[in-house]
Every structure is written in C-alpha cells, then in structure tokens.
PDB file of C-alpha atoms in Angstrom:
ATOM      1  CA  MET A   1       6.524  22.696  -8.791  1.00 52.00           C
ATOM      2  CA  THR A   2       8.880  19.722  -9.091  1.00 55.00           C
ATOM      3  CA  ARG A   3       9.137  17.617 -12.259  1.00 54.00           C
ATOM      4  CA  ARG A   4       6.664  14.752 -12.198  1.00 59.00           C
ATOM      5  CA  CYS A   5       7.180  11.050 -12.878  1.00 63.00           C
ATOM      6  CA  ASP A   6       3.727   9.675 -13.544  1.00 81.00           C
ATOM      7  CA  GLU A   7       3.884   6.558 -11.372  1.00 95.00           C
ATOM      8  CA  ILE A   8       6.048   7.872  -8.501  1.00 98.00           C
ATOM      9  CA  GLY A   9       4.711   9.705  -5.463  1.00 98.00           C
ATOM     10  CA  ALA A  10       4.168   9.624  -1.723  1.00 98.00           C
ATOM     11  CA  HIS A  11       1.640   9.204   1.044  1.00 98.00           C
ATOM     12  CA  MET A  12       0.114  12.643   1.584  1.00 98.00           C
ATOM     13  CA  SER A  13      -1.600  14.145   4.622  1.00 97.00           C
ATOM     14  CA  ILE A  14      -5.346  14.864   4.429  1.00 98.00           C
ATOM     15  CA  ALA A  15      -5.126  17.590   7.095  1.00 97.00           C
ATOM     16  CA  GLY A  16      -7.637  20.317   6.303  1.00 97.00           C
ATOM     17  CA  GLY A  17      -9.553  18.147   3.856  1.00 98.00           C
ATOM     18  CA  LEU A  18      -9.045  15.227   1.500  1.00 98.00           C
ATOM     19  CA  HIS A  19      -8.489  17.489  -1.499  1.00 98.00           C
ATOM     20  CA  HIS A  20      -5.476  19.126   0.147  1.00 98.00           C
ATOM     21  CA  ALA A  21      -3.569  15.847  -0.203  1.00 99.00           C
ATOM     22  CA  LEU A  22      -3.618  16.291  -3.979  1.00 99.00           C
ATOM     23  CA  GLU A  23      -2.420  19.888  -3.753  1.00 98.00           C
ATOM     24  CA  ARG A  24       0.437  18.768  -1.524  1.00 97.00           C
ATOM     25  CA  GLY A  25       1.244  16.010  -3.965  1.00 98.00           C
ATOM     26  CA  ARG A  26       1.332  18.425  -6.875  1.00 98.00           C
ATOM     27  CA  GLU A  27       3.824  20.657  -5.049  1.00 97.00           C
ATOM     28  CA  LEU A  28       6.148  17.670  -4.744  1.00 97.00           C
ATOM     29  CA  GLY A  29       5.672  16.643  -8.368  1.00 97.00           C
ATOM     30  CA  CYS A  30       3.862  13.442  -7.455  1.00 98.00           C
ATOM     31  CA  GLY A  31       2.256  11.370 -10.176  1.00 97.00           C
ATOM     32  CA  ALA A  32       0.805   9.008  -7.566  1.00 99.00           C
ATOM     33  CA  VAL A  33      -0.673   9.746  -4.152  1.00 99.00           C
ATOM     34  CA  GLN A  34      -1.773   7.522  -1.282  1.00 99.00           C
ATOM     35  CA  ILE A  35      -4.076   8.895   1.431  1.00 99.00           C
ATOM     36  CA  PHE A  36      -5.950   7.875   4.537  1.00 98.00           C
ATOM     37  CA  LEU A  37      -9.701   8.169   4.054  1.00 98.00           C
ATOM     38  CA  LYS A  38     -10.287   9.503   7.566  1.00 96.00           C
ATOM     39  CA  ASN A  39      -8.458   9.806  10.885  1.00 93.00           C
ATOM     40  CA  GLN A  40      -6.745   6.415  10.899  1.00 90.00           C
ATOM     41  CA  ARG A  41      -6.518   6.353  14.701  1.00 89.00           C
ATOM     42  CA  GLN A  42     -10.294   6.400  15.161  1.00 91.00           C
ATOM     43  CA  TRP A  43     -12.931   3.825  14.309  1.00 94.00           C
ATOM     44  CA  ALA A  44     -15.795   6.180  13.543  1.00 86.00           C
ATOM     45  CA  ALA A  45     -15.986   9.133  11.185  1.00 92.00           C
ATOM     46  CA  LYS A  46     -18.805  11.168   9.758  1.00 94.00           C
ATOM     47  CA  PRO A  47     -19.895  10.171   6.248  1.00 96.00           C
ATOM     48  CA  LEU A  48     -18.252  11.898   3.308  1.00 97.00           C
ATOM     49  CA  GLY A  49     -20.224  14.974   2.362  1.00 97.00           C
ATOM     50  CA  ALA A  50     -21.163  15.908  -1.181  1.00 98.00           C
ATOM     51  CA  ASP A  51     -18.922  18.978  -0.991  1.00 98.00           C
ATOM     52  CA  GLU A  52     -15.931  16.885   0.144  1.00 98.00           C
ATOM     53  CA  ILE A  53     -16.385  14.525  -2.767  1.00 99.00           C
ATOM     54  CA  ARG A  54     -16.836  17.383  -5.226  1.00 99.00           C
ATOM     55  CA  MET A  55     -13.705  19.200  -4.019  1.00 99.00           C
ATOM     56  CA  PHE A  56     -11.652  16.014  -4.227  1.00 99.00           C
ATOM     57  CA  HIS A  57     -12.673  15.336  -7.821  1.00 99.00           C
ATOM     58  CA  ALA A  58     -12.031  18.978  -8.722  1.00 99.00           C
ATOM     59  CA  ALA A  59      -8.544  18.767  -7.199  1.00 99.00           C
ATOM     60  CA  ARG A  60      -7.905  15.591  -9.123  1.00 98.00           C
ATOM     61  CA  ARG A  61      -8.725  17.327 -12.402  1.00 98.00           C
ATOM     62  CA  ARG A  62      -6.770  20.431 -11.440  1.00 98.00           C
ATOM     63  CA  THR A  63      -3.599  18.631 -10.381  1.00 98.00           C
ATOM     64  CA  GLY A  64      -3.640  15.971 -13.070  1.00 97.00           C
ATOM     65  CA  ILE A  65      -2.683  13.286 -10.553  1.00 97.00           C
ATOM     66  CA  ARG A  66      -4.222  10.098 -11.905  1.00 94.00           C
ATOM     67  CA  ARG A  67      -2.854   7.322  -9.721  1.00 98.00           C
ATOM     68  CA  LEU A  68      -4.734   7.632  -6.447  1.00 99.00           C
ATOM     69  CA  PHE A  69      -5.346   5.022  -3.792  1.00 99.00           C
ATOM     70  CA  ALA A  70      -5.852   4.756  -0.041  1.00 99.00           C
ATOM     71  CA  HIS A  71      -4.404   3.016   2.989  1.00 99.00           C
ATOM     72  CA  SER A  72      -6.859   1.619   5.505  1.00 98.00           C
ATOM     73  CA  SER A  73      -6.835   2.342   9.221  1.00 97.00           C
ATOM     74  CA  TYR A  74      -4.223   0.471  11.241  1.00 95.00           C
ATOM     75  CA  LEU A  75      -6.944  -0.360  13.778  1.00 97.00           C
ATOM     76  CA  ILE A  76      -8.537  -2.881  11.424  1.00 98.00           C
ATOM     77  CA  ASN A  77      -7.560  -6.508  12.066  1.00 98.00           C
ATOM     78  CA  LEU A  78      -9.290  -8.856   9.645  1.00 99.00           C
ATOM     79  CA  ALA A  79      -7.505 -11.844  11.217  1.00 98.00           C
ATOM     80  CA  SER A  80      -8.752 -11.240  14.749  1.00 98.00           C
ATOM     81  CA  PRO A  81      -9.917 -14.402  16.561  1.00 98.00           C
ATOM     82  CA  ASP A  82     -12.312 -12.310  18.665  1.00 98.00           C
ATOM     83  CA  PRO A  83     -15.772 -12.331  17.004  1.00 98.00           C
ATOM     84  CA  SER A  84     -16.662  -8.827  18.172  1.00 98.00           C
ATOM     85  CA  ALA A  85     -13.350  -7.312  17.039  1.00 98.00           C
ATOM     86  CA  TRP A  86     -13.582  -9.185  13.733  1.00 99.00           C
ATOM     87  CA  ALA A  87     -17.096  -7.850  13.082  1.00 99.00           C
ATOM     88  CA  GLN A  88     -15.961  -4.321  13.928  1.00 98.00           C
ATOM     89  CA  ALA A  89     -13.057  -4.690  11.499  1.00 98.00           C
ATOM     90  CA  VAL A  90     -15.362  -5.872   8.709  1.00 99.00           C
ATOM     91  CA  THR A  91     -17.731  -2.943   9.249  1.00 98.00           C
ATOM     92  CA  ALA A  92     -14.868  -0.448   9.301  1.00 98.00           C
ATOM     93  CA  PHE A  93     -13.228  -1.854   6.182  1.00 98.00           C
ATOM     94  CA  THR A  94     -16.555  -1.869   4.337  1.00 98.00           C
ATOM     95  CA  ASP A  95     -16.892   1.830   5.153  1.00 98.00           C
ATOM     96  CA  GLU A  96     -13.407   2.515   3.805  1.00 98.00           C
ATOM     97  CA  LEU A  97     -14.128   0.740   0.528  1.00 99.00           C
ATOM     98  CA  GLU A  98     -17.323   2.758   0.117  1.00 98.00           C
ATOM     99  CA  ARG A  99     -15.438   6.008   0.761  1.00 99.00           C
ATOM    100  CA  ALA A 100     -12.770   5.043  -1.759  1.00 99.00           C
ATOM    101  CA  GLU A 101     -15.431   4.233  -4.344  1.00 99.00           C
ATOM    102  CA  ALA A 102     -17.043   7.646  -3.892  1.00 99.00           C
ATOM    103  CA  LEU A 103     -13.670   9.298  -4.496  1.00 99.00           C
ATOM    104  CA  GLY A 104     -12.871   7.171  -7.540  1.00 99.00           C
ATOM    105  CA  LEU A 105      -9.770   5.561  -6.029  1.00 99.00           C
ATOM    106  CA  SER A 106      -8.250   2.446  -7.573  1.00 99.00           C
ATOM    107  CA  CYS A 107      -7.751   0.409  -4.401  1.00 99.00           C
ATOM    108  CA  VAL A 108      -7.515   0.402  -0.627  1.00 99.00           C
ATOM    109  CA  VAL A 109      -4.341  -1.062   0.871  1.00 99.00           C
ATOM    110  CA  ILE A 110      -4.779  -3.137   4.022  1.00 99.00           C
ATOM    111  CA  HIS A 111      -2.540  -5.231   6.241  1.00 98.00           C
ATOM    112  CA  PRO A 112      -4.106  -8.705   6.455  1.00 98.00           C
ATOM    113  CA  GLY A 113      -3.772  -8.538  10.221  1.00 98.00           C
ATOM    114  CA  SER A 114      -2.600 -10.545  13.213  1.00 98.00           C
ATOM    115  CA  HIS A 115      -3.931 -13.939  14.226  1.00 98.00           C
ATOM    116  CA  MET A 116      -2.960 -13.020  17.822  1.00 95.00           C
ATOM    117  CA  GLY A 117      -1.561 -16.447  18.587  1.00 96.00           C
ATOM    118  CA  ALA A 118      -4.465 -18.478  17.224  1.00 96.00           C
ATOM    119  CA  GLY A 119      -2.319 -19.852  14.388  1.00 96.00           C
ATOM    120  CA  LEU A 120      -1.604 -18.957  10.769  1.00 97.00           C
ATOM    121  CA  GLU A 121      -4.219 -21.192   9.129  1.00 97.00           C
ATOM    122  CA  PRO A 122      -7.107 -19.980  11.332  1.00 97.00           C
ATOM    123  CA  GLY A 123      -5.867 -16.448  10.685  1.00 98.00           C
ATOM    124  CA  VAL A 124      -5.912 -16.990   6.926  1.00 98.00           C
ATOM    125  CA  ASP A 125      -9.449 -18.361   7.197  1.00 98.00           C
ATOM    126  CA  ARG A 126     -10.643 -15.290   9.116  1.00 98.00           C
ATOM    127  CA  VAL A 127      -9.034 -12.862   6.684  1.00 99.00           C
ATOM    128  CA  THR A 128     -10.624 -14.700   3.762  1.00 99.00           C
ATOM    129  CA  ALA A 129     -14.024 -14.641   5.460  1.00 99.00           C
ATOM    130  CA  ALA A 130     -13.618 -10.920   6.144  1.00 99.00           C
ATOM    131  CA  LEU A 131     -12.711 -10.219   2.524  1.00 99.00           C
ATOM    132  CA  ASP A 132     -15.692 -12.228   1.317  1.00 99.00           C
ATOM    133  CA  GLU A 133     -18.029 -10.296   3.613  1.00 99.00           C
ATOM    134  CA  THR A 134     -16.701  -6.822   2.787  1.00 99.00           C
ATOM    135  CA  LEU A 135     -16.664  -7.475  -0.953  1.00 99.00           C
ATOM    136  CA  ALA A 136     -20.202  -8.853  -0.789  1.00 99.00           C
ATOM    137  CA  ARG A 137     -21.348  -5.724   1.035  1.00 99.00           C
ATOM    138  CA  THR A 138     -19.695  -3.576  -1.643  1.00 99.00           C
ATOM    139  CA  SER A 139     -20.707  -5.702  -4.620  1.00 98.00           C
ATOM    140  CA  GLY A 140     -21.701  -2.628  -6.606  1.00 97.00           C
ATOM    141  CA  CYS A 141     -18.248  -1.060  -6.247  1.00 98.00           C
ATOM    142  CA  ARG A 142     -15.265  -1.250  -8.568  1.00 98.00           C
ATOM    143  CA  VAL A 143     -12.569  -0.320  -6.031  1.00 99.00           C
ATOM    144  CA  LYS A 144     -10.162  -3.157  -5.284  1.00 99.00           C
ATOM    145  CA  VAL A 145      -8.504  -4.475  -2.134  1.00 99.00           C
ATOM    146  CA  ALA A 146      -4.689  -4.448  -2.075  1.00 99.00           C
ATOM    147  CA  LEU A 147      -3.312  -6.841   0.534  1.00 99.00           C
ATOM    148  CA  GLU A 148       0.014  -5.541   1.802  1.00 99.00           C
ATOM    149  CA  ASN A 149       2.848  -7.932   2.597  1.00 99.00           C
ATOM    150  CA  THR A 150       3.920  -7.719   6.230  1.00 98.00           C
ATOM    151  CA  ALA A 151       7.335  -7.525   7.867  1.00 97.00           C
ATOM    152  CA  GLY A 152       6.726 -10.910   9.459  1.00 94.00           C
ATOM    153  CA  GLY A 153       6.928  -9.919  13.094  1.00 91.00           C
ATOM    154  CA  GLY A 154       4.670 -11.294  15.799  1.00 90.00           C
ATOM    155  CA  ASN A 155       1.597 -13.146  14.600  1.00 96.00           C
ATOM    156  CA  SER A 156       1.132 -11.347  11.291  1.00 97.00           C
ATOM    157  CA  VAL A 157      -0.604 -12.896   8.297  1.00 98.00           C
ATOM    158  CA  GLY A 158       0.814 -12.149   4.844  1.00 98.00           C
ATOM    159  CA  ARG A 159       4.566 -12.335   5.377  1.00 98.00           C
ATOM    160  CA  THR A 160       5.295 -14.116   2.093  1.00 98.00           C
ATOM    161  CA  PHE A 161       3.927 -13.937  -1.432  1.00 99.00           C
ATOM    162  CA  GLY A 162       2.642 -17.459  -0.867  1.00 98.00           C
ATOM    163  CA  GLU A 163       0.578 -16.375   2.129  1.00 98.00           C
ATOM    164  CA  LEU A 164      -0.897 -13.475   0.153  1.00 99.00           C
ATOM    165  CA  ALA A 165      -1.697 -15.827  -2.726  1.00 98.00           C
ATOM    166  CA  ALA A 166      -3.501 -18.190  -0.341  1.00 98.00           C
ATOM    167  CA  LEU A 167      -5.752 -15.342   0.788  1.00 98.00           C
ATOM    168  CA  ILE A 168      -6.617 -14.448  -2.796  1.00 98.00           C
ATOM    169  CA  ASP A 169      -7.081 -18.034  -3.955  1.00 98.00           C
ATOM    170  CA  ARG A 170      -9.548 -18.815  -1.167  1.00 98.00           C
ATOM    171  CA  ALA A 171     -11.607 -15.662  -1.668  1.00 98.00           C
ATOM    172  CA  ALA A 172     -15.007 -15.741  -3.340  1.00 98.00           C
ATOM    173  CA  ARG A 173     -14.246 -12.614  -5.406  1.00 98.00           C
ATOM    174  CA  PRO A 174     -10.544 -12.821  -6.322  1.00 98.00           C
ATOM    175  CA  GLU A 175     -11.040 -10.443  -9.246  1.00 98.00           C
ATOM    176  CA  ARG A 176     -11.309  -7.555  -6.774  1.00 99.00           C
ATOM    177  CA  ILE A 177      -8.198  -8.456  -4.797  1.00 99.00           C
ATOM    178  CA  GLY A 178      -4.549  -7.706  -5.504  1.00 99.00           C
ATOM    179  CA  VAL A 179      -1.444  -6.887  -3.513  1.00 99.00           C
ATOM    180  CA  CYS A 180       0.618  -3.904  -2.443  1.00 99.00           C
ATOM    181  CA  VAL A 181       4.322  -4.744  -2.189  1.00 99.00           C
ATOM    182  CA  ASP A 182       6.317  -2.944   0.509  1.00 99.00           C
ATOM    183  CA  THR A 183      10.089  -3.119  -0.025  1.00 99.00           C
ATOM    184  CA  CYS A 184      10.964  -2.641   3.656  1.00 99.00           C
ATOM    185  CA  HIS A 185       8.526  -5.375   4.671  1.00 99.00           C
ATOM    186  CA  LEU A 186       9.942  -7.766   2.068  1.00 99.00           C
ATOM    187  CA  PHE A 187      13.451  -7.249   3.409  1.00 99.00           C
ATOM    188  CA  ALA A 188      12.353  -7.592   7.038  1.00 99.00           C
ATOM    189  CA  ALA A 189      10.544 -10.822   6.129  1.00 98.00           C
ATOM    190  CA  GLY A 190      13.721 -12.331   4.673  1.00 98.00           C
ATOM    191  CA  TYR A 191      13.687 -11.379   0.978  1.00 99.00           C
ATOM    192  CA  ASP A 192      17.195 -10.115   0.188  1.00 99.00           C
ATOM    193  CA  LEU A 193      16.663  -7.485  -2.493  1.00 99.00           C
ATOM    194  CA  ARG A 194      20.145  -5.978  -2.273  1.00 98.00           C
ATOM    195  CA  THR A 195      21.468  -7.775  -5.357  1.00 98.00           C
ATOM    196  CA  GLU A 196      20.022  -8.234  -8.818  1.00 98.00           C
ATOM    197  CA  LYS A 197      19.895 -11.979  -8.184  1.00 99.00           C
ATOM    198  CA  GLY A 198      17.925 -11.504  -4.971  1.00 99.00           C
ATOM    199  CA  TYR A 199      15.542  -9.056  -6.615  1.00 99.00           C
ATOM    200  CA  ARG A 200      14.923 -11.401  -9.566  1.00 99.00           C
ATOM    201  CA  GLU A 201      14.264 -14.326  -7.227  1.00 99.00           C
ATOM    202  CA  ALA A 202      11.757 -12.319  -5.187  1.00 99.00           C
ATOM    203  CA  MET A 203       9.899 -11.146  -8.273  1.00 99.00           C
ATOM    204  CA  ALA A 204       9.924 -14.675  -9.692  1.00 99.00           C
ATOM    205  CA  GLU A 205       8.245 -15.883  -6.501  1.00 99.00           C
ATOM    206  CA  CYS A 206       5.728 -13.068  -6.836  1.00 99.00           C
ATOM    207  CA  ALA A 207       4.969 -14.143 -10.401  1.00 98.00           C
ATOM    208  CA  ALA A 208       4.604 -17.813  -9.474  1.00 99.00           C
ATOM    209  CA  THR A 209       2.248 -17.192  -6.554  1.00 99.00           C
ATOM    210  CA  VAL A 210       0.379 -13.905  -6.682  1.00 98.00           C
ATOM    211  CA  GLY A 211       1.078 -13.034 -10.324  1.00 98.00           C
ATOM    212  CA  HIS A 212       2.555  -9.742 -11.535  1.00 98.00           C
ATOM    213  CA  ARG A 213      -0.788  -8.499 -12.792  1.00 98.00           C
ATOM    214  CA  ARG A 214      -2.180  -8.553  -9.267  1.00 99.00           C
ATOM    215  CA  VAL A 215       0.411  -6.040  -8.052  1.00 99.00           C
ATOM    216  CA  LEU A 216      -1.688  -2.897  -7.638  1.00 99.00           C
ATOM    217  CA  ALA A 217       0.828  -0.669  -5.831  1.00 99.00           C
ATOM    218  CA  PHE A 218       4.275  -0.466  -4.281  1.00 99.00           C
ATOM    219  CA  HIS A 219       5.433   1.138  -1.049  1.00 99.00           C
ATOM    220  CA  LEU A 220       9.019   2.273  -1.579  1.00 99.00           C
ATOM    221  CA  ASN A 221      10.810   2.285   1.771  1.00 99.00           C
ATOM    222  CA  ASP A 222      14.354   1.567   2.840  1.00 99.00           C
ATOM    223  CA  ALA A 223      14.786  -0.453   6.050  1.00 99.00           C
ATOM    224  CA  LYS A 224      16.362   0.493   9.361  1.00 98.00           C
ATOM    225  CA  ALA A 225      16.538  -3.114  10.591  1.00 98.00           C
ATOM    226  CA  PRO A 226      18.619  -5.997   9.171  1.00 98.00           C
ATOM    227  CA  LEU A 227      17.495  -8.728   6.779  1.00 98.00           C
ATOM    228  CA  GLY A 228      14.912 -11.088   8.266  1.00 98.00           C
ATOM    229  CA  SER A 229      14.459  -9.015  11.426  1.00 98.00           C
ATOM    230  CA  GLY A 230      10.666  -9.009  11.253  1.00 98.00           C
ATOM    231  CA  LEU A 231      10.769  -5.327  12.226  1.00 98.00           C
ATOM    232  CA  ASP A 232       8.685  -2.747  10.375  1.00 98.00           C
ATOM    233  CA  ARG A 233      11.069   0.220  10.538  1.00 98.00           C
ATOM    234  CA  HIS A 234      11.114   2.476   7.484  1.00 98.00           C
ATOM    235  CA  GLU A 235      14.154   4.536   6.477  1.00 98.00           C
ATOM    236  CA  HIS A 236      14.931   7.173   3.847  1.00 97.00           C
ATOM    237  CA  ILE A 237      15.789   5.807   0.396  1.00 98.00           C
ATOM    238  CA  GLY A 238      19.435   4.767   0.198  1.00 98.00           C
ATOM    239  CA  ARG A 239      20.138   5.443   3.875  1.00 97.00           C
ATOM    240  CA  GLY A 240      19.128   2.078   5.286  1.00 98.00           C
ATOM    241  CA  SER A 241      19.938  -1.602   5.049  1.00 98.00           C
ATOM    242  CA  LEU A 242      18.534  -1.971   1.532  1.00 99.00           C
ATOM    243  CA  GLY A 243      20.646   0.632  -0.239  1.00 98.00           C
ATOM    244  CA  LEU A 244      19.813   1.874  -3.733  1.00 98.00           C
ATOM    245  CA  THR A 245      20.029  -1.301  -5.828  1.00 98.00           C
ATOM    246  CA  PRO A 246      16.498  -2.672  -5.261  1.00 98.00           C
ATOM    247  CA  PHE A 247      14.921   0.696  -6.009  1.00 99.00           C
ATOM    248  CA  ARG A 248      16.915   1.094  -9.228  1.00 98.00           C
ATOM    249  CA  LEU A 249      15.870  -2.382 -10.341  1.00 98.00           C
ATOM    250  CA  LEU A 250      12.217  -1.904  -9.453  1.00 98.00           C
ATOM    251  CA  LEU A 251      11.871   1.550 -10.981  1.00 98.00           C
ATOM    252  CA  ASN A 252      13.273   0.260 -14.259  1.00 97.00           C
ATOM    253  CA  ASP A 253      11.346  -3.020 -14.295  1.00 97.00           C
ATOM    254  CA  ARG A 254       9.024  -2.703 -17.292  1.00 95.00           C
ATOM    255  CA  ARG A 255       6.577  -5.206 -15.824  1.00 97.00           C
ATOM    256  CA  PHE A 256       5.651  -2.600 -13.213  1.00 98.00           C
ATOM    257  CA  ALA A 257       5.983   0.547 -15.314  1.00 96.00           C
ATOM    258  CA  ARG A 258       2.345   1.557 -14.824  1.00 96.00           C
ATOM    259  CA  VAL A 259       2.014   0.473 -11.200  1.00 98.00           C
ATOM    260  CA  PRO A 260       1.938   3.392  -8.712  1.00 98.00           C
ATOM    261  CA  LYS A 261       4.900   3.563  -6.349  1.00 99.00           C
ATOM    262  CA  VAL A 262       4.673   5.737  -3.246  1.00 99.00           C
ATOM    263  CA  LEU A 263       6.992   6.643  -0.412  1.00 99.00           C
ATOM    264  CA  GLU A 264       6.154   5.872   3.195  1.00 98.00           C
ATOM    265  CA  THR A 265       9.509   7.110   4.470  1.00 97.00           C
ATOM    266  CA  PRO A 266       9.921   9.333   7.561  1.00 95.00           C
ATOM    267  CA  LYS A 267       8.381  12.773   7.022  1.00 92.00           C
ATOM    268  CA  GLU A 268      10.718  14.882   9.147  1.00 86.00           C
ATOM    269  CA  PRO A 269      11.734  17.425   8.099  1.00 76.00           C
ATOM    270  CA  GLU A 270       8.605  18.092   6.046  1.00 75.00           C
ATOM    271  CA  PRO A 271       8.360  18.562   3.075  1.00 82.00           C
ATOM    272  CA  ALA A 272      12.131  18.385   2.542  1.00 93.00           C
ATOM    273  CA  ALA A 273      12.298  14.672   3.372  1.00 95.00           C
ATOM    274  CA  ASP A 274       9.784  13.712   0.695  1.00 97.00           C
ATOM    275  CA  LEU A 275      11.456  16.025  -1.820  1.00 97.00           C
ATOM    276  CA  ARG A 276      14.836  14.405  -1.215  1.00 97.00           C
ATOM    277  CA  ASN A 277      13.527  10.851  -1.412  1.00 98.00           C
ATOM    278  CA  LEU A 278      11.557  11.582  -4.575  1.00 98.00           C
ATOM    279  CA  ALA A 279      14.625  13.185  -6.156  1.00 97.00           C
ATOM    280  CA  VAL A 280      16.638  10.032  -5.424  1.00 97.00           C
ATOM    281  CA  LEU A 281      13.961   7.854  -7.025  1.00 98.00           C
ATOM    282  CA  ARG A 282      13.783  10.049 -10.119  1.00 96.00           C
ATOM    283  CA  ARG A 283      17.538   9.873 -10.590  1.00 96.00           C
ATOM    284  CA  LEU A 284      17.474   6.091 -10.293  1.00 96.00           C
ATOM    285  CA  ARG A 285      14.635   5.884 -12.786  1.00 90.00           C
ATOM    286  CA  ARG A 286      16.533   7.872 -15.388  1.00 70.00           C
ATOM    287  CA  ARG A 287      19.716   5.821 -15.222  1.00 48.00           C
ATOM    288  CA  LEU A 288      18.440   3.144 -17.579  1.00 43.00           C
ATOM    289  CA  GLY A 289      17.113   5.612 -20.102  1.00 45.00           C
ATOM    290  CA  ARG A 290      13.526   5.758 -18.856  1.00 42.00           C
TER     291      ARG A 290
END
C-alpha cells in the first residue's frame, strides 16, 4: 500500500459496489476519495440497500479514509429553462443528497448547469430555486452541496467565483452550500494560475466572493487546452498547460490544509496513472516541509 497523505486522493470507481471504491483508494494510499453514488449515465437507480450502506461504513472504518464525498450525475442540469427537465433534475439531485447522507459523506459536488441560451441571470435564478427546493426536501440532512466552478464554455453557469457566490448568496439555506474548486476549470475560464502572482490573485478573489471557508473540496487537474479556452479537458499533473506551480502552491497553502483534494485526471493506464499523479502531488507537498 502506498504512503498516504490525509487530504490527497482521487475519484474512485464504484464498480462491484460502493465499498470497493474505498478499497481501491486504500491501495493507492488515498486519504480522500470521491465517488459517484450510482451509474452517473442513468437517471434512475434502485434505492440503497441496508447491506450496501453497512458494507460502505465497514470499509470506511477498515481503510481509515475519512475524507469522503460524491460527484453528482452529469445528467442533472439545475439551470435548465425547460420546466420538465428542471423538475427531473431537482428530483434526481434530491435522491443523490439522500444517498450521500445515508453513507455519511461530507458533500455532493454538482455543476450548476447550463442556461441553454436563456441567459445567465435567468440561469442563476433557476439554479438558486433548484437548490432551495432540494435543500428543503432534505432539511433533515447534514450533507452539503458543493457547487463546482465551470470551464466557462457554452452557456454554463458558475464560471467565476463571483457567479458561484451569487448562487450561494441568493439561496435560502446558504449554510449548506459551499464550492468545489477545479484547477483545470479555473484555467480554462481565464484564471492564470501558472505564477505565484496569478495564484494569489485567484485565491484573493475566492476569499472576497465565496470565502475560503466555503471551499469544501478541490479537483486537482492539469489542462490540455490553453488559458481562457473554455474547454474542459483534463490532463495528467505537470503534463499540461498549467505545469506544476499551481499544484505546489495549493498543496502548501495552509488555508486549505484540511480540505480534500482529489484527482480527476485521465485513468489510462489504470491504476498506474493515478499512482503517478498522486506521487507527483506528494512530492510537491513535501517540498515546503509539510
């Protein structure tokens, strides 16, 4: 088993059962794991069984992995202008929050969605309404929503920290909402993290809008596309347009020392790709004496 850094990990497959994701994470030395809660390409799924929940909690105790959270289905579009699609998205996201609560996860990451040409402000309003509805339906739950910043392509909502802050500020239950910061998406949206100055400016904007304490998770991904491209194309750490500097700065930023940071880099070859990327992150983390 590989040496573990408590806040660093990767997105793990749930093939064969949710609990297997934790076993896979342990083999890689993960201290943090992100999972899908069901087949993310399908709307419907059978309810979690008591045995599934029991095995997941047992695996959590056995592996010692404490930082666990989920990513929602990519089918869900909380910004949809179509009433039927919007209602379907709300129902699906409610189900995901309930599943995450049963498993004891800290948060569920979700892309705010696409306004599909209806305009940013109407899109923000629909996302806010969707968040209000899902959080009302899960009022007895502790699990939080982590809004992920987008790469900025097409009609996406949530490209900037300011847009994410607007969603939180307008929500009826902001205490259950935070953000997940994706490094590739930041770069694609125009945040130049390749220098210390650029990194500091981006994090200062985060502090002034969202607030550092609302950062619930990070997705650590290099970028295949150039700065400001709007393209969501992940690359292995240090092999893309970002380089190593932003990851070194982030991993040694004490403000985020306890925030889980997971890879969403290409999996092929598996598991060698994750092992290599995690090894790079661990080396960067040690350089400043951490």
